[in-house]
Short mmCIF file of C-alpha atoms in Angstrom, two decimals:
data_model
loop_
_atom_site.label_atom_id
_atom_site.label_comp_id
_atom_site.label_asym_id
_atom_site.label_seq_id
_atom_site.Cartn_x
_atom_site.Cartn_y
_atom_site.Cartn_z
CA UNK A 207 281.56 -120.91 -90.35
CA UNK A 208 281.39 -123.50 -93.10
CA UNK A 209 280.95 -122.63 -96.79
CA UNK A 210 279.90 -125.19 -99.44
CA UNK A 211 279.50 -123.92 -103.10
CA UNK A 212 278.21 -126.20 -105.70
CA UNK A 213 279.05 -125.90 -109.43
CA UNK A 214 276.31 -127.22 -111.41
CA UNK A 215 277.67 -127.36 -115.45
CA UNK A 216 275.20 -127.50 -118.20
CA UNK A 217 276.64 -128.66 -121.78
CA UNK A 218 274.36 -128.19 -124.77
CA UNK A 219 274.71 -130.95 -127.02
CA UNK A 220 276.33 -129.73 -130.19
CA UNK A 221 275.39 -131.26 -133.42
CA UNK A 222 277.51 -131.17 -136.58
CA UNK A 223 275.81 -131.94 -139.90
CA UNK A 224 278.82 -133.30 -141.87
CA UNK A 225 276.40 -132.36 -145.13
CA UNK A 226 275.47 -128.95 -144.51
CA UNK A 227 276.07 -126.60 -147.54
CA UNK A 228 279.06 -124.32 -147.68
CA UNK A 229 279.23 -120.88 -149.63
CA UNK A 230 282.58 -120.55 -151.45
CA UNK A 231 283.45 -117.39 -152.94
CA UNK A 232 285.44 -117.09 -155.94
CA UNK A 233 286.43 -113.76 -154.16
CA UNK A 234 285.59 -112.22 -151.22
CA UNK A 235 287.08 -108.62 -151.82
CA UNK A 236 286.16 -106.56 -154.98
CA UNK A 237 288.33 -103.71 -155.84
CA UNK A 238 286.00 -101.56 -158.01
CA UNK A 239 289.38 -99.36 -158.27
CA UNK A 240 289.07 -95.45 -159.19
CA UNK A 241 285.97 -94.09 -160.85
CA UNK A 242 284.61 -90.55 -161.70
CA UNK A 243 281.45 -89.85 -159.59
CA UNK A 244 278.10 -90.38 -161.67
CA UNK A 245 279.86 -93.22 -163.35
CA UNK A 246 276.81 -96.34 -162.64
CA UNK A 247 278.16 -98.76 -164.00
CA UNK A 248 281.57 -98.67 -162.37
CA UNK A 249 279.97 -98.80 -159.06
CA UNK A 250 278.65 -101.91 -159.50
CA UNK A 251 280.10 -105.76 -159.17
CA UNK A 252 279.03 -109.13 -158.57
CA UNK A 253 280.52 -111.77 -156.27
CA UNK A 254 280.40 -115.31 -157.49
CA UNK A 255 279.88 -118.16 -155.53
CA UNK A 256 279.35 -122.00 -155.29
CA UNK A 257 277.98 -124.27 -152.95
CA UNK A 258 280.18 -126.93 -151.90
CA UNK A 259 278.43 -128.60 -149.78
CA UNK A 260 276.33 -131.50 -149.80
CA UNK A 261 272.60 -129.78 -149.16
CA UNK A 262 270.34 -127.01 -151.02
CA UNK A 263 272.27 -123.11 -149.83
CA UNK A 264 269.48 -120.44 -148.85
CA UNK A 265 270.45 -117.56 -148.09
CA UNK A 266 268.01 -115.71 -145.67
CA UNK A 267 269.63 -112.38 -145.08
CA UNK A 268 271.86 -109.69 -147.39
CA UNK A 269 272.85 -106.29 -145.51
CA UNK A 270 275.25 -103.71 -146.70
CA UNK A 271 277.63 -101.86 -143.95
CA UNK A 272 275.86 -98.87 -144.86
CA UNK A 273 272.59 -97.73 -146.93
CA UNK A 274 275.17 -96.76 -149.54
CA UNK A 275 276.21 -100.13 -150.40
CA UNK A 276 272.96 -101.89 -151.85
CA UNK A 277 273.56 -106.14 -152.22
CA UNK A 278 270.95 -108.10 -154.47
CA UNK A 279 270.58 -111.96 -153.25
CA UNK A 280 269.35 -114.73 -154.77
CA UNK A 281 266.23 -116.01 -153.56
CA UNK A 282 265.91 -119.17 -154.85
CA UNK A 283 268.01 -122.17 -153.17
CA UNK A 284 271.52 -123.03 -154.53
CA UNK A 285 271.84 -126.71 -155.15
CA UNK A 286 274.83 -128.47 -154.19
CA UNK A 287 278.09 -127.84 -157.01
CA UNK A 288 276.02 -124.76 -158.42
CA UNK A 289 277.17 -121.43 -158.82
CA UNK A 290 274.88 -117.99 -158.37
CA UNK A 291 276.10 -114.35 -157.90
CA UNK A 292 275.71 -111.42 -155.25
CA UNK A 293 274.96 -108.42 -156.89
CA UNK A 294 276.20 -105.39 -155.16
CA UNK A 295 276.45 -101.53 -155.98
CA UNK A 296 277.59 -98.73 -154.31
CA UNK A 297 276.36 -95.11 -154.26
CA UNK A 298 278.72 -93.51 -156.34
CA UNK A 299 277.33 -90.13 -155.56
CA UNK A 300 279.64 -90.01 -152.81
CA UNK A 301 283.60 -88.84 -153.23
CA UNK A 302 286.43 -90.43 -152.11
CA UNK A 303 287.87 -93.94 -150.93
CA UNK A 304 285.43 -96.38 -149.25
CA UNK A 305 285.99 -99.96 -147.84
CA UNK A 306 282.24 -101.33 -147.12
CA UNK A 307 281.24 -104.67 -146.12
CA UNK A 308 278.23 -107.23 -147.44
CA UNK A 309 277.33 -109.45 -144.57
CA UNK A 310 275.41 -112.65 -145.80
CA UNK A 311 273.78 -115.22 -143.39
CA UNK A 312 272.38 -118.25 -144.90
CA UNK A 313 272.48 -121.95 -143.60
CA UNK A 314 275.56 -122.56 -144.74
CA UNK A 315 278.30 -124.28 -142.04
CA UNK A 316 279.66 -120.51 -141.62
CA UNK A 317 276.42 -119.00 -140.78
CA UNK A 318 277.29 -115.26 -141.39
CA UNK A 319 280.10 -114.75 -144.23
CA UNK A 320 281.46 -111.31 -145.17
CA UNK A 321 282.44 -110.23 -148.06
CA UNK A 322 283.84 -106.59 -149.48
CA UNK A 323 284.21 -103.46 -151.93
CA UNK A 324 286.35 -101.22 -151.92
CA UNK A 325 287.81 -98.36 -154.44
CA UNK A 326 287.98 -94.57 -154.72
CA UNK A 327 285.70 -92.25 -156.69
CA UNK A 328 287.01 -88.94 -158.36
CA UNK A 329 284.65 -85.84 -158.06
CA UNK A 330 283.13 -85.04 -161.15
CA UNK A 331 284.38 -81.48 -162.52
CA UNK A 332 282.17 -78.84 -162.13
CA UNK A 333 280.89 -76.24 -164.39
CA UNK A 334 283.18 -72.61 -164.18
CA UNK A 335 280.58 -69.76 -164.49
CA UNK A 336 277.19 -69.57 -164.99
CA UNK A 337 275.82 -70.69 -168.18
CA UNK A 338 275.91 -68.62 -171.35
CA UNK A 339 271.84 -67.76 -172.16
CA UNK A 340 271.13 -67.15 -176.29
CA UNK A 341 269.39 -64.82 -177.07
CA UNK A 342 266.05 -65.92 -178.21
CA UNK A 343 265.01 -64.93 -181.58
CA UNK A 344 261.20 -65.10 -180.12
CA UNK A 345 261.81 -62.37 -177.03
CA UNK A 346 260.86 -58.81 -177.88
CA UNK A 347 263.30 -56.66 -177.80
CA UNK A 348 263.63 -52.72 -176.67
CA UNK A 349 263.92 -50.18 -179.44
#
């Protein structure tokens, strides 16, 4: 018995666009640090960024780890040596450390980047007892 296997190899032709724009983050990990819970504007940061590269940046997609990290995008393309911001903020409704991740995906030479928050929120204090009612001056009252 004879047995002849052929290998047939396909390349796809890979091109590189030397010019392509690159996003460069000033930083690509926020510490937000510790924060009481309720406290808005502590759960909130923006990411800076340039493009570096040689052709208009968009950026197509913008998606938190989770629906409690909420990133805002810009829309508009970033020109080549400009600068724009990703606005992110986190749900600080919820206690306790978190580490989430933005992934953006744009046309950039690194198609997907990731960037990332992280920090701790305190629980706000709570209320000890029910609360006091006055006495309304208004109510009737039993003789």
């Amino acid at each position: 018995t004879i047995c002849i296997f052929s290998f047939s190899i396909c390349q796809e032709e890979v091109v590189i666009n030397y010019n392509a724009p690159q996003i460069t983050f000033e930083k690509e990990i926020i510490d937000l640090g510790e924060f009481m819970q309720y406290d808005d504007p502590s759960s909130k940061c923006e990411f800076t960024f340039t493009n570096t590269g040689k052709e208009p940046l968009i950026i197509s997609k913008c998606k938190g780890s989770c629906g409690c990290t909420v990133p805002e995008c810009p829309k508009e393309p970033i020109l080549p040596g400009e600068s724009s911001t990703i606005k992110v903020n986190y749900d600080e409704k919820r206690v306790g450390s978190f580490n989430k991740s933005i992934t953006i995906t744009s046309n950039a030479k690194n198609v997907t980047k990731i960037i990332k928050i992280k920090g701790k929120i305190i629980a706000a204090k709570k209320d000890i007892g029910a609360p006091v009612k006055k006495e309304s001056i208004l109510a009737p009252k039993a003789n």
